[in-house]
PDB file of C-alpha atoms in Angstrom:
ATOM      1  CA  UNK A1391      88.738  60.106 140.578  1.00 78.00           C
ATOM      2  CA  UNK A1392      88.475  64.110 140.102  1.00 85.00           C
ATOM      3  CA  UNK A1393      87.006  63.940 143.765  1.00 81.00           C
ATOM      4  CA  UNK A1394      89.900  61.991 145.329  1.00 76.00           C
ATOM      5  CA  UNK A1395      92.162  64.213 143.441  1.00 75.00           C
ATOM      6  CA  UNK A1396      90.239  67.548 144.943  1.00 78.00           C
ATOM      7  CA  UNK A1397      90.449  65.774 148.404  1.00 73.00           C
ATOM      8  CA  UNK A1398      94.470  65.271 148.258  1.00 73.00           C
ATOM      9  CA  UNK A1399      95.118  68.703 146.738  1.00 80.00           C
ATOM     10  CA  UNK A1400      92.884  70.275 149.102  1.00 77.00           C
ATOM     11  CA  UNK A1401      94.271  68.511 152.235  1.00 82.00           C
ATOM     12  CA  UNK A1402      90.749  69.344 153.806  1.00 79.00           C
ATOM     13  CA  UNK A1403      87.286  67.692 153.053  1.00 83.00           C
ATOM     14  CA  UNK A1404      85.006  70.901 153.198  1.00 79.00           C
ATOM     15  CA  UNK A1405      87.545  72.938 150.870  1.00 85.00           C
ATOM     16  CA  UNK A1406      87.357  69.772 148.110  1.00 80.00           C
ATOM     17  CA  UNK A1407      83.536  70.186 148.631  1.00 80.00           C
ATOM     18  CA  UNK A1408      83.370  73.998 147.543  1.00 84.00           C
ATOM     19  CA  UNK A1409      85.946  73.568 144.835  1.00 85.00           C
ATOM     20  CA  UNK A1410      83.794  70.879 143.270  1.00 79.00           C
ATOM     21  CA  UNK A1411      80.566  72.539 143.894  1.00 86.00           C
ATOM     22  CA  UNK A1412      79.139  69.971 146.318  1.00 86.00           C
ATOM     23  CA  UNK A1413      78.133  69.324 150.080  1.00 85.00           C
ATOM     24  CA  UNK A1414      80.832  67.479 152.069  1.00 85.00           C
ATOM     25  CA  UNK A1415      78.784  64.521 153.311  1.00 83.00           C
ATOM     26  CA  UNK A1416      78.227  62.618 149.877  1.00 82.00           C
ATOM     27  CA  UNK A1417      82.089  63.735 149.160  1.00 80.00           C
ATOM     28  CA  UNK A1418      83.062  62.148 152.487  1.00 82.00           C
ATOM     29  CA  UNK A1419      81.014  59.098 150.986  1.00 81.00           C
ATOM     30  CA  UNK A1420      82.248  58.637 147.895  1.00 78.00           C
ATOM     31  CA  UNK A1421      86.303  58.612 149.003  1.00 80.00           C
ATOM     32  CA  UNK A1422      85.126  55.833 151.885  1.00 85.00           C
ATOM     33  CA  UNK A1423      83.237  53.856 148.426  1.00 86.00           C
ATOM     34  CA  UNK A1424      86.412  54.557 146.335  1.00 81.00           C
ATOM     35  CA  UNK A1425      88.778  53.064 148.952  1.00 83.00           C
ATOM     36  CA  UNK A1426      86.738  50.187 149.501  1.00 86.00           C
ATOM     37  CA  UNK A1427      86.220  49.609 145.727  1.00 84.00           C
ATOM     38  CA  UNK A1428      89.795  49.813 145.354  1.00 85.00           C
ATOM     39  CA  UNK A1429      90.025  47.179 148.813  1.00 88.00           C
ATOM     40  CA  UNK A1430      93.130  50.277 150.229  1.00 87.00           C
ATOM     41  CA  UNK A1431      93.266  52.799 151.952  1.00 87.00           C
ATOM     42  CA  UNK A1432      94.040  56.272 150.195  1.00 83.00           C
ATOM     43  CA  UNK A1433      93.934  58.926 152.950  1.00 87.00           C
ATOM     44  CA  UNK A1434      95.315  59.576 156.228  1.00 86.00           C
ATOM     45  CA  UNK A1435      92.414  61.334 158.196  1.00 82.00           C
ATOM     46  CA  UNK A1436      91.960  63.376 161.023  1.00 74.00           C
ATOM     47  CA  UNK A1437      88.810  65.526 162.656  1.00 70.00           C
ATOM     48  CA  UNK A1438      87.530  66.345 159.579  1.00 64.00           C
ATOM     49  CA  UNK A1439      90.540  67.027 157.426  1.00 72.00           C
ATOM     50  CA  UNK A1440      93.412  65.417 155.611  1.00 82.00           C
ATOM     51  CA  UNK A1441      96.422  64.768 157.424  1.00 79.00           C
ATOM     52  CA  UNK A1442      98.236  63.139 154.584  1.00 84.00           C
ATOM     53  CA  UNK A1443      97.996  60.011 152.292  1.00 87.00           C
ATOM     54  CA  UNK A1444      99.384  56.985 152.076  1.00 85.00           C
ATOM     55  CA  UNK A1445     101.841  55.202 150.419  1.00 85.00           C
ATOM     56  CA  UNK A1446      98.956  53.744 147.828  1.00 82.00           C
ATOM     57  CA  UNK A1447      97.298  56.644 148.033  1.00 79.00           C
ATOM     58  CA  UNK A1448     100.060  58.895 146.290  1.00 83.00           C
ATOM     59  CA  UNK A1449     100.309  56.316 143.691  1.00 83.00           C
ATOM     60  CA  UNK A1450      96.424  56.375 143.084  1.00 79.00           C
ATOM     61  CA  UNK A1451      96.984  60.447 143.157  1.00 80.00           C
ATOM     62  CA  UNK A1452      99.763  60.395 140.077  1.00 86.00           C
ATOM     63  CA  UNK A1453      98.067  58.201 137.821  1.00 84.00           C
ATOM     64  CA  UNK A1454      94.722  59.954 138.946  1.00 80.00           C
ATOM     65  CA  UNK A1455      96.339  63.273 137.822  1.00 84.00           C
ATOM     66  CA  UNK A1456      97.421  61.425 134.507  1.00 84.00           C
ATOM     67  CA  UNK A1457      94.369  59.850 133.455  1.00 78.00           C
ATOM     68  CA  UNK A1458      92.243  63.333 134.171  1.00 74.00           C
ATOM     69  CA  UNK A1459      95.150  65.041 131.989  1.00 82.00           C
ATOM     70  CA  UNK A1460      94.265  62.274 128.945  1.00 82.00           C
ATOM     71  CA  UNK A1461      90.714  62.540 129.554  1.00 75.00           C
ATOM     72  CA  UNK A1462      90.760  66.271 129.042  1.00 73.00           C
ATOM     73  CA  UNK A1463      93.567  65.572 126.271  1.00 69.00           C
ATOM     74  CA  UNK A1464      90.723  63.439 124.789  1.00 66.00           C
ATOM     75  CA  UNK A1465      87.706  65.446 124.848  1.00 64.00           C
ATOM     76  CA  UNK A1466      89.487  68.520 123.277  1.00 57.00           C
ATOM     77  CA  UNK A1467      91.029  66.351 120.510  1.00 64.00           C
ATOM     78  CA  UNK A1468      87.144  64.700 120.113  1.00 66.00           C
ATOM     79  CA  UNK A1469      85.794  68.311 119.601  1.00 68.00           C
ATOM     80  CA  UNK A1470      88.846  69.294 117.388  1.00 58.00           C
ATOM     81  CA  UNK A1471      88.299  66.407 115.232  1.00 60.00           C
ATOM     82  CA  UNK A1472      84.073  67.411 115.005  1.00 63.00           C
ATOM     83  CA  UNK A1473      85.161  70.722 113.741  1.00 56.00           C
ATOM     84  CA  UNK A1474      87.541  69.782 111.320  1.00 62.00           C
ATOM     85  CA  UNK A1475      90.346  71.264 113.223  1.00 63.00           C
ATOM     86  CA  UNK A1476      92.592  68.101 113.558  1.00 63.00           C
ATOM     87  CA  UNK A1477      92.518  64.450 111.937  1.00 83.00           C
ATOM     88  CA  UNK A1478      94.274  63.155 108.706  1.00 89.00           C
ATOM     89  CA  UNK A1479      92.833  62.906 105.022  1.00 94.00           C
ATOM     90  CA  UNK A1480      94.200  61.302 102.783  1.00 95.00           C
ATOM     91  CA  UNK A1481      94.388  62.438  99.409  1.00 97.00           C
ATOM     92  CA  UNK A1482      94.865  61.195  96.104  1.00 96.00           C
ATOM     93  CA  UNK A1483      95.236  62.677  92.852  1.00 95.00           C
ATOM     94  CA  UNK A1484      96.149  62.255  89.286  1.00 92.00           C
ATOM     95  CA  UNK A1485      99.207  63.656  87.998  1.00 90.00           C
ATOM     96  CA  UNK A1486      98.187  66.542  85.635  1.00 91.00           C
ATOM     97  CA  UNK A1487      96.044  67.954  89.376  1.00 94.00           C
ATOM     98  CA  UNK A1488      99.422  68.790  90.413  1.00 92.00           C
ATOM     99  CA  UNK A1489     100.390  71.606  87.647  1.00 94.00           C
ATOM    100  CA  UNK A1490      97.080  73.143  88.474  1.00 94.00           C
ATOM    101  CA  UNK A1491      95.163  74.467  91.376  1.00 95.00           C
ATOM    102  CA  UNK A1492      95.752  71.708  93.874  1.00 96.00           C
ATOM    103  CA  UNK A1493      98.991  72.952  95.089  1.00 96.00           C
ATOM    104  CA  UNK A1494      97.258  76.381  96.059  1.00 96.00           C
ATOM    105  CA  UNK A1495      94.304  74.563  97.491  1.00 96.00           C
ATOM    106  CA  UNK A1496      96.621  72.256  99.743  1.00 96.00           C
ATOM    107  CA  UNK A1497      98.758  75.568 101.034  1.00 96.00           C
ATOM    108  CA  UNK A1498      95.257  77.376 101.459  1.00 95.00           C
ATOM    109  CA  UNK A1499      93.837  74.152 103.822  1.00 95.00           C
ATOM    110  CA  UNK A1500      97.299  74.351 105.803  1.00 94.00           C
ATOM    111  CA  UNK A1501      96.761  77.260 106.127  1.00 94.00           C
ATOM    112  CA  UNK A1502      93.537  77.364 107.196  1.00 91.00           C
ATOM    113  CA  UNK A1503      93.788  73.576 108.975  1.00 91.00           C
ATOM    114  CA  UNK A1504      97.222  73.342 110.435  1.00 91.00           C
ATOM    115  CA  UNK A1505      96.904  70.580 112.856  1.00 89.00           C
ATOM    116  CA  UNK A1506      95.025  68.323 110.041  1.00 91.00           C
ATOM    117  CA  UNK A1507      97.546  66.262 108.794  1.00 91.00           C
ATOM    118  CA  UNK A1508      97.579  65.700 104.669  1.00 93.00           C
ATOM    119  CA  UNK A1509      98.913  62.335 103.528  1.00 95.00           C
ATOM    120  CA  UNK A1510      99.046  62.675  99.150  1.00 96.00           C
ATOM    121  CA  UNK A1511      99.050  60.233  97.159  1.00 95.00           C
ATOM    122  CA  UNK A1512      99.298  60.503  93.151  1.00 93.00           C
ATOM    123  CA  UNK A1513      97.442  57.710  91.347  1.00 91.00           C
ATOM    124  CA  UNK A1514      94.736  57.225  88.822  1.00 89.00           C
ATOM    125  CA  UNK A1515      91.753  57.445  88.663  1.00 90.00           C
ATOM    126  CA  UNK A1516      90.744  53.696  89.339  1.00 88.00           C
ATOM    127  CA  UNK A1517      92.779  53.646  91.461  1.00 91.00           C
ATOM    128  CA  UNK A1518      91.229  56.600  93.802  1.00 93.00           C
ATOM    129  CA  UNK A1519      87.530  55.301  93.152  1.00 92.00           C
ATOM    130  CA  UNK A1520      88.673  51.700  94.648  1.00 92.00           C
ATOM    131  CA  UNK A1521      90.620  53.836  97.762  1.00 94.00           C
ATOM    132  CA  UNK A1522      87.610  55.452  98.401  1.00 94.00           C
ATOM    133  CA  UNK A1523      85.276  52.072  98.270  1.00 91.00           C
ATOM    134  CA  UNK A1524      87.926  50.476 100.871  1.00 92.00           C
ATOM    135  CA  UNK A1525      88.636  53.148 103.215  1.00 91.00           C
ATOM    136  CA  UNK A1526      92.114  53.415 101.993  1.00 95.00           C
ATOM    137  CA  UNK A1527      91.436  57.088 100.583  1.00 96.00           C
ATOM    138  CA  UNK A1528      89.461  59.908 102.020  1.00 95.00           C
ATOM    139  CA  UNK A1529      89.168  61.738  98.716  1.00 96.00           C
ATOM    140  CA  UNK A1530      90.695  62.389  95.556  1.00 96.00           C
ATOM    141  CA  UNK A1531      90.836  64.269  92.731  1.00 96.00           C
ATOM    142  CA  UNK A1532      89.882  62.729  89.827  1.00 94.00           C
ATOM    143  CA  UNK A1533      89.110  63.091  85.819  1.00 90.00           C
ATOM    144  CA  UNK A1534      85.108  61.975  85.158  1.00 88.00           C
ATOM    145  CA  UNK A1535      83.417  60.022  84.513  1.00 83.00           C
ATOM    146  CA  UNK A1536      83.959  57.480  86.989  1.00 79.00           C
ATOM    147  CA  UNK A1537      82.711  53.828  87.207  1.00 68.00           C
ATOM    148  CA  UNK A1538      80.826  52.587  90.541  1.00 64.00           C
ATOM    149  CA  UNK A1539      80.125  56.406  91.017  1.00 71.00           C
ATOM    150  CA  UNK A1540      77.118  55.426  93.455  1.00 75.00           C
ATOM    151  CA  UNK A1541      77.755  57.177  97.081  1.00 86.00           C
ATOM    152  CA  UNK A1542      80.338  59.008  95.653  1.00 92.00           C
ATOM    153  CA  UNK A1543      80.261  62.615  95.528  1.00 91.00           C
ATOM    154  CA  UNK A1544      81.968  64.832  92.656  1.00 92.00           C
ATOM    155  CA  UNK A1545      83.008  68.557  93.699  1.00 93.00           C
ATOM    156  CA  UNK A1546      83.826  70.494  90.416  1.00 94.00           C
ATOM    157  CA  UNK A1547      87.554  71.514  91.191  1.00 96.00           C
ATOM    158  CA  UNK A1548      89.691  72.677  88.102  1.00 96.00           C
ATOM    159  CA  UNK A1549      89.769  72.287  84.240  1.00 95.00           C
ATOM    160  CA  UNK A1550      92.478  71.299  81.768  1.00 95.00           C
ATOM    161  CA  UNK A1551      92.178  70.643  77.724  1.00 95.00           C
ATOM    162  CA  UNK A1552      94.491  67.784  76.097  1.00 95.00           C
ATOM    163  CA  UNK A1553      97.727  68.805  74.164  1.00 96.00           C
ATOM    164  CA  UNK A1554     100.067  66.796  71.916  1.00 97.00           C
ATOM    165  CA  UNK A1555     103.628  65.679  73.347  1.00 97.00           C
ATOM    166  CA  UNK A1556     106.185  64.433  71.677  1.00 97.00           C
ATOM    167  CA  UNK A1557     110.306  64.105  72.120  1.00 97.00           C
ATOM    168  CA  UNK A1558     112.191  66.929  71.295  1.00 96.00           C
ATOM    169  CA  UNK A1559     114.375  65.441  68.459  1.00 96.00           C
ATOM    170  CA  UNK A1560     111.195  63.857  66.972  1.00 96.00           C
ATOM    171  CA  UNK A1561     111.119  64.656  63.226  1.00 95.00           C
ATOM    172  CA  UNK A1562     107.825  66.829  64.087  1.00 96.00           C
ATOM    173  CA  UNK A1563     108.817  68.452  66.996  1.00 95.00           C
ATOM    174  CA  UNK A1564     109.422  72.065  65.041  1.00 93.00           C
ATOM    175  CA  UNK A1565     105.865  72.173  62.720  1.00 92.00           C
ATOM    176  CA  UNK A1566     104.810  75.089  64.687  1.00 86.00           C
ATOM    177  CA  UNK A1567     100.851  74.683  63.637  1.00 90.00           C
ATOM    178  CA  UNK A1568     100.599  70.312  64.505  1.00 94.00           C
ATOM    179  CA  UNK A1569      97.816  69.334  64.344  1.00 93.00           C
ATOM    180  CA  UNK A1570      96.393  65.818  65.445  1.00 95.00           C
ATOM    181  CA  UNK A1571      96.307  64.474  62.205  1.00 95.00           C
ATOM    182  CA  UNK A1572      99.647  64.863  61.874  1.00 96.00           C
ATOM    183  CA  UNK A1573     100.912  62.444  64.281  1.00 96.00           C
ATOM    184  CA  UNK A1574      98.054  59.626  62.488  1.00 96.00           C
ATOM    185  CA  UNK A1575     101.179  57.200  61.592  1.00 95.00           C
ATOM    186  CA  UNK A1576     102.897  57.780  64.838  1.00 96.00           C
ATOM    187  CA  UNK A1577     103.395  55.229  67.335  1.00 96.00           C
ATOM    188  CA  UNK A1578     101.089  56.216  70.599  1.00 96.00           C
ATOM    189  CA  UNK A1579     101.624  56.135  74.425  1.00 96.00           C
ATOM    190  CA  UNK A1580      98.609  55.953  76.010  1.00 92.00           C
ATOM    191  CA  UNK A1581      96.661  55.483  79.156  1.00 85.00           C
ATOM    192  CA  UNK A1582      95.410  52.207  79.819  1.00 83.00           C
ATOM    193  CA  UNK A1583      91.534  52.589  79.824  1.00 81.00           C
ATOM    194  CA  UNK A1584      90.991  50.271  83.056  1.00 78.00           C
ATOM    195  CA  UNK A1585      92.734  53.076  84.563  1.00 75.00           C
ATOM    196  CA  UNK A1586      91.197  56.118  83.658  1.00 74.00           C
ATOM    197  CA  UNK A1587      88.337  55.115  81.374  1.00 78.00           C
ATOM    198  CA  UNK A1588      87.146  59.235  80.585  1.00 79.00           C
ATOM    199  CA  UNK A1589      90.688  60.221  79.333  1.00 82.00           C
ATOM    200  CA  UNK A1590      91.393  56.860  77.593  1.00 85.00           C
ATOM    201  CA  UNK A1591      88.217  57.686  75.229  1.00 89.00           C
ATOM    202  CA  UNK A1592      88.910  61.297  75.055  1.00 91.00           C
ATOM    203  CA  UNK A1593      91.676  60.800  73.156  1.00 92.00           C
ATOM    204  CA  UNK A1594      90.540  57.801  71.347  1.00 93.00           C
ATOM    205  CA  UNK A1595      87.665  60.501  70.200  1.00 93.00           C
ATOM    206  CA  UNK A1596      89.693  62.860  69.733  1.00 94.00           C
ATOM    207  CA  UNK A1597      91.357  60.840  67.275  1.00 95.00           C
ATOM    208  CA  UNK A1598      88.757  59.168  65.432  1.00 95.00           C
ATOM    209  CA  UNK A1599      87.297  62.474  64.737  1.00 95.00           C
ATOM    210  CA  UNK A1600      90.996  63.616  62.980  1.00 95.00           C
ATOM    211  CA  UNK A1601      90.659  60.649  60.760  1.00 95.00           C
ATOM    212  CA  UNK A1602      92.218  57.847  62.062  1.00 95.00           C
ATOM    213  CA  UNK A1603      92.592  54.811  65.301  1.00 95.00           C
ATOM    214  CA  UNK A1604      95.874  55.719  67.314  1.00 95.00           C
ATOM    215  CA  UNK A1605      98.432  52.922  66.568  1.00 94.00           C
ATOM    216  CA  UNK A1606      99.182  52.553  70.860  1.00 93.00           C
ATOM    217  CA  UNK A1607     102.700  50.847  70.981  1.00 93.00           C
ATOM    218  CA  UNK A1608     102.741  51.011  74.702  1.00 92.00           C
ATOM    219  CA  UNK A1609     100.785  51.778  77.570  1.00 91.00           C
ATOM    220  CA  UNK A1610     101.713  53.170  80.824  1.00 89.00           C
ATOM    221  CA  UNK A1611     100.144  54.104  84.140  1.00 83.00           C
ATOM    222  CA  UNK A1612     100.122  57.320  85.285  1.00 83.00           C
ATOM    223  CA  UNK A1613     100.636  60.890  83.224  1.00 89.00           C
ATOM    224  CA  UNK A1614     104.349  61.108  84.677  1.00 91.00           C
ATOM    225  CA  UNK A1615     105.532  57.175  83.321  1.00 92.00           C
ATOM    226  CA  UNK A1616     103.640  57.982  80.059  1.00 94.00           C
ATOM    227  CA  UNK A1617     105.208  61.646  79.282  1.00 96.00           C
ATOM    228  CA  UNK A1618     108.546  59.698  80.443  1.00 95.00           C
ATOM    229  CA  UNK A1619     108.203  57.508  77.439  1.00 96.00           C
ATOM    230  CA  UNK A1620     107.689  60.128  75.070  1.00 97.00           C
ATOM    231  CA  UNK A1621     111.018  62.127  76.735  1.00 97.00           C
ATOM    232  CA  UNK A1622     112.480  58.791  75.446  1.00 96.00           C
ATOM    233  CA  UNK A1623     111.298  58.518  72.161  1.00 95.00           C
ATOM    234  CA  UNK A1624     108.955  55.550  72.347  1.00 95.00           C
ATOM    235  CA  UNK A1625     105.995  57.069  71.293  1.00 96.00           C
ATOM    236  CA  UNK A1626     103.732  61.029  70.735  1.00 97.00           C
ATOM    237  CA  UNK A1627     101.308  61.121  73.014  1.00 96.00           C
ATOM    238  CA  UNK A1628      97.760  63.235  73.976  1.00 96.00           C
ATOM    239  CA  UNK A1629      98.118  64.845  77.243  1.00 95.00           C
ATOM    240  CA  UNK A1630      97.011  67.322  79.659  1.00 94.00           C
ATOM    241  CA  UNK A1631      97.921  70.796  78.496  1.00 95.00           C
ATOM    242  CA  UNK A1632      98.886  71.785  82.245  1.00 94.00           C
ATOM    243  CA  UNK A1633     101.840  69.222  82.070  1.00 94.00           C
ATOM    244  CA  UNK A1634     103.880  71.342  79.884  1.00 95.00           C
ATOM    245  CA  UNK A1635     105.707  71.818  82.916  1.00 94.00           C
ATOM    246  CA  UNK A1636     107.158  68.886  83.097  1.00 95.00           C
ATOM    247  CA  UNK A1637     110.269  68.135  81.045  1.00 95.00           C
ATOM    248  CA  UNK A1638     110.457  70.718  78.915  1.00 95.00           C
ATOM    249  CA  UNK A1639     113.946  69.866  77.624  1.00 96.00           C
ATOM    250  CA  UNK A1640     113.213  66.853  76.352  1.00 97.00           C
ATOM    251  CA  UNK A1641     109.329  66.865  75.373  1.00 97.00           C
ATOM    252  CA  UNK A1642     107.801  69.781  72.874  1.00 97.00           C
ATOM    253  CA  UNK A1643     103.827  70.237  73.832  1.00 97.00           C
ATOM    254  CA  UNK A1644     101.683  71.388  71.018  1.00 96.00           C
ATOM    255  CA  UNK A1645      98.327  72.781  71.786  1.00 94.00           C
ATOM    256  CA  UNK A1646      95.381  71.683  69.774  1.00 92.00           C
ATOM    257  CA  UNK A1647      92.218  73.323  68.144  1.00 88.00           C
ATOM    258  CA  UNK A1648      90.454  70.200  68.175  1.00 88.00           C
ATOM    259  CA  UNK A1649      86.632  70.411  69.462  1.00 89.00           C
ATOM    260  CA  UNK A1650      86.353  68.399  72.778  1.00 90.00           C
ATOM    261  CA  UNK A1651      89.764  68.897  74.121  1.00 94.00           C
ATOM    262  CA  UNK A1652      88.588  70.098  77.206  1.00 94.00           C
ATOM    263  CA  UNK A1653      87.879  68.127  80.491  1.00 93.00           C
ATOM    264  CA  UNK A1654      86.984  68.715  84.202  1.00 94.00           C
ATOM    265  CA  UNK A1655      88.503  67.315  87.151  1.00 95.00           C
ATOM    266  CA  UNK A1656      86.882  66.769  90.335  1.00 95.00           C
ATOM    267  CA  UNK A1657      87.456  66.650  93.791  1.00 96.00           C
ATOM    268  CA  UNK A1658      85.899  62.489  94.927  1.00 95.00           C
ATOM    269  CA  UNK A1659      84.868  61.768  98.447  1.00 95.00           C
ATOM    270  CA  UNK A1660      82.889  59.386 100.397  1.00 91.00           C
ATOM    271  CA  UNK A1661      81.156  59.931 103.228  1.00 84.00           C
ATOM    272  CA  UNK A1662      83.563  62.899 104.220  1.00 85.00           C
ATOM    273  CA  UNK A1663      84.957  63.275 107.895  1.00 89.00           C
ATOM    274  CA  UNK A1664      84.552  66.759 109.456  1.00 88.00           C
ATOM    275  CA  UNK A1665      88.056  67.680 108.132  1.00 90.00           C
ATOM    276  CA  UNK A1666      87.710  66.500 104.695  1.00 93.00           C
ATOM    277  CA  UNK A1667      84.650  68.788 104.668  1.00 91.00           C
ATOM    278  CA  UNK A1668      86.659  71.287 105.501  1.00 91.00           C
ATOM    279  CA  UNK A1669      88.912  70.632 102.423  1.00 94.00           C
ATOM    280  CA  UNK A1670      85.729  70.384 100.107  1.00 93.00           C
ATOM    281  CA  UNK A1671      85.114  73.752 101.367  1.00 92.00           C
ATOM    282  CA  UNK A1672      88.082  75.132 100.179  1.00 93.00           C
ATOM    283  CA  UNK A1673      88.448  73.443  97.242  1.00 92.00           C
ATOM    284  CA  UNK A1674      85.188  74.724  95.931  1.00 85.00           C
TER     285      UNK A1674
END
């Protein structure tokens, strides 16, 4: 096809030859196999030049010119993609990832990666490890530990420590020094464990070492639909100190002394494409 194309650009048989760095004869050949191949004929020929083509051959010469012009398309986008220069992850991410460094790590990467598109996705942590297992998800950033963790590789990529959060009008909202065994007879909102089994226990630890079980009046997926709840009154809750952030008119956060309030996050990925490579890279 780049031959033919040489041939009709060239108007002349021994100039197609040089441009393509070969002897006329087996160019001559191969534009007599192509036309016979294709059962028409594509060139109008005189002593040993091109006097023009013909009607099927100008057809054969535009969508030539086209499929070299995808081809090339094709092979740079193919390289692109094998240096992490182009492609798509997507990412998920529990909600407290967002108050922290991820938002600087996902400028950094579009900065770095422009044409790499980034699809996010805020979920839990379950949810993520399943994504990853079907394809669904190319990584994610996650709280540990994390079941079916075979295949999976965990990236250290930020820290938080738990926090007490409760409604602004609650009758403990203004004891400056609360502690966690202060909120022992308070209804809870709390994380379902199938969804995040590491932060469900961390607080159930937490509170078993203050003294007491937390009395969980309703559970709710994700940070966001839990801290919600608590906005509303319908229970205190244990949460990531980084969402202080959110809803600060209606929720007062309370930092906490307790031993083993701290807890890593981690970027999650599964046999990582060039580009999400690349992200792990910058993450780190």
């Amino acid at each position: 096809m780049e031959q033919f194309v040489a041939v009709a650009e060239e108007r002349h048989f021994h100039r197609a030859a040089n441009r393509l760095g070969m002897s006329q004869p087996p160019l001559t050949v191969a534009i007599r196999k192509l036309e016979e191949d294709l059962g028409v004929g594509l060139i109008e020929r005189g002593q040993n030049r091109v006097l023009g083509l013909t009607a099927a051959g100008l057809t054969f010469l535009r969508e030539a010119r086209e499929t070299l012009r995808q081809a090339d398309h094709a092979i740079t986008t193919a390289r692109e993609t094998a240096a992490g220069r182009t492609g798509l992850i997507r990412l998920g991410y529990v909600g407290s990832a967002l108050y922290g460094r991820l938002p600087d790590t996902i400028r950094a990467f579009r900065t770095a990666r422009p044409d790499v598109r980034l699809e996010l996705r805020e979920t839990t942590t379950a949810s993520q490890v399943a994504g990853l297992r079907d394809g669904t998800l190319d990584a994610g950033v996650v709280i540990p530990p994390i079941a079916q963790v075979a295949g999976i590789d965990l990236h250290d990529f930020d820290h938080d420590r738990l926090c007490i959060a409760l409604s602004s009008d609650h009758h403990l909202a203004d004891k400056v020094d609360l502690c966690l065994s202060d909120i022992a007879d308070e209804d809870f909102v709390l994380w379902p464990m199938v969804e995040g089994r590491g932060f469900h226990l961390q607080v159930i630890r937490l509170c078993a070492d203050a003294g007491f079980v937390p009395r969980v009046a309703q559970e709710a997926h994700g940070m966001h639909a839990v801290l919600s709840l608590v906005a509303v009154g319908a229970g205190v809750a244990v949460v990531p100190e980084s969402m202080r952030p959110f809803r600060p008119e209606q929720i007062t956060y309370r930092s906490t002394a307790a031993d083993g309030a701290d807890f890593p996050l981690c970027l999650a990925v599964l046999e990582p494409s060039p580009a999400v490579a690349a992200f792990a890279e910058i993450a780190s």
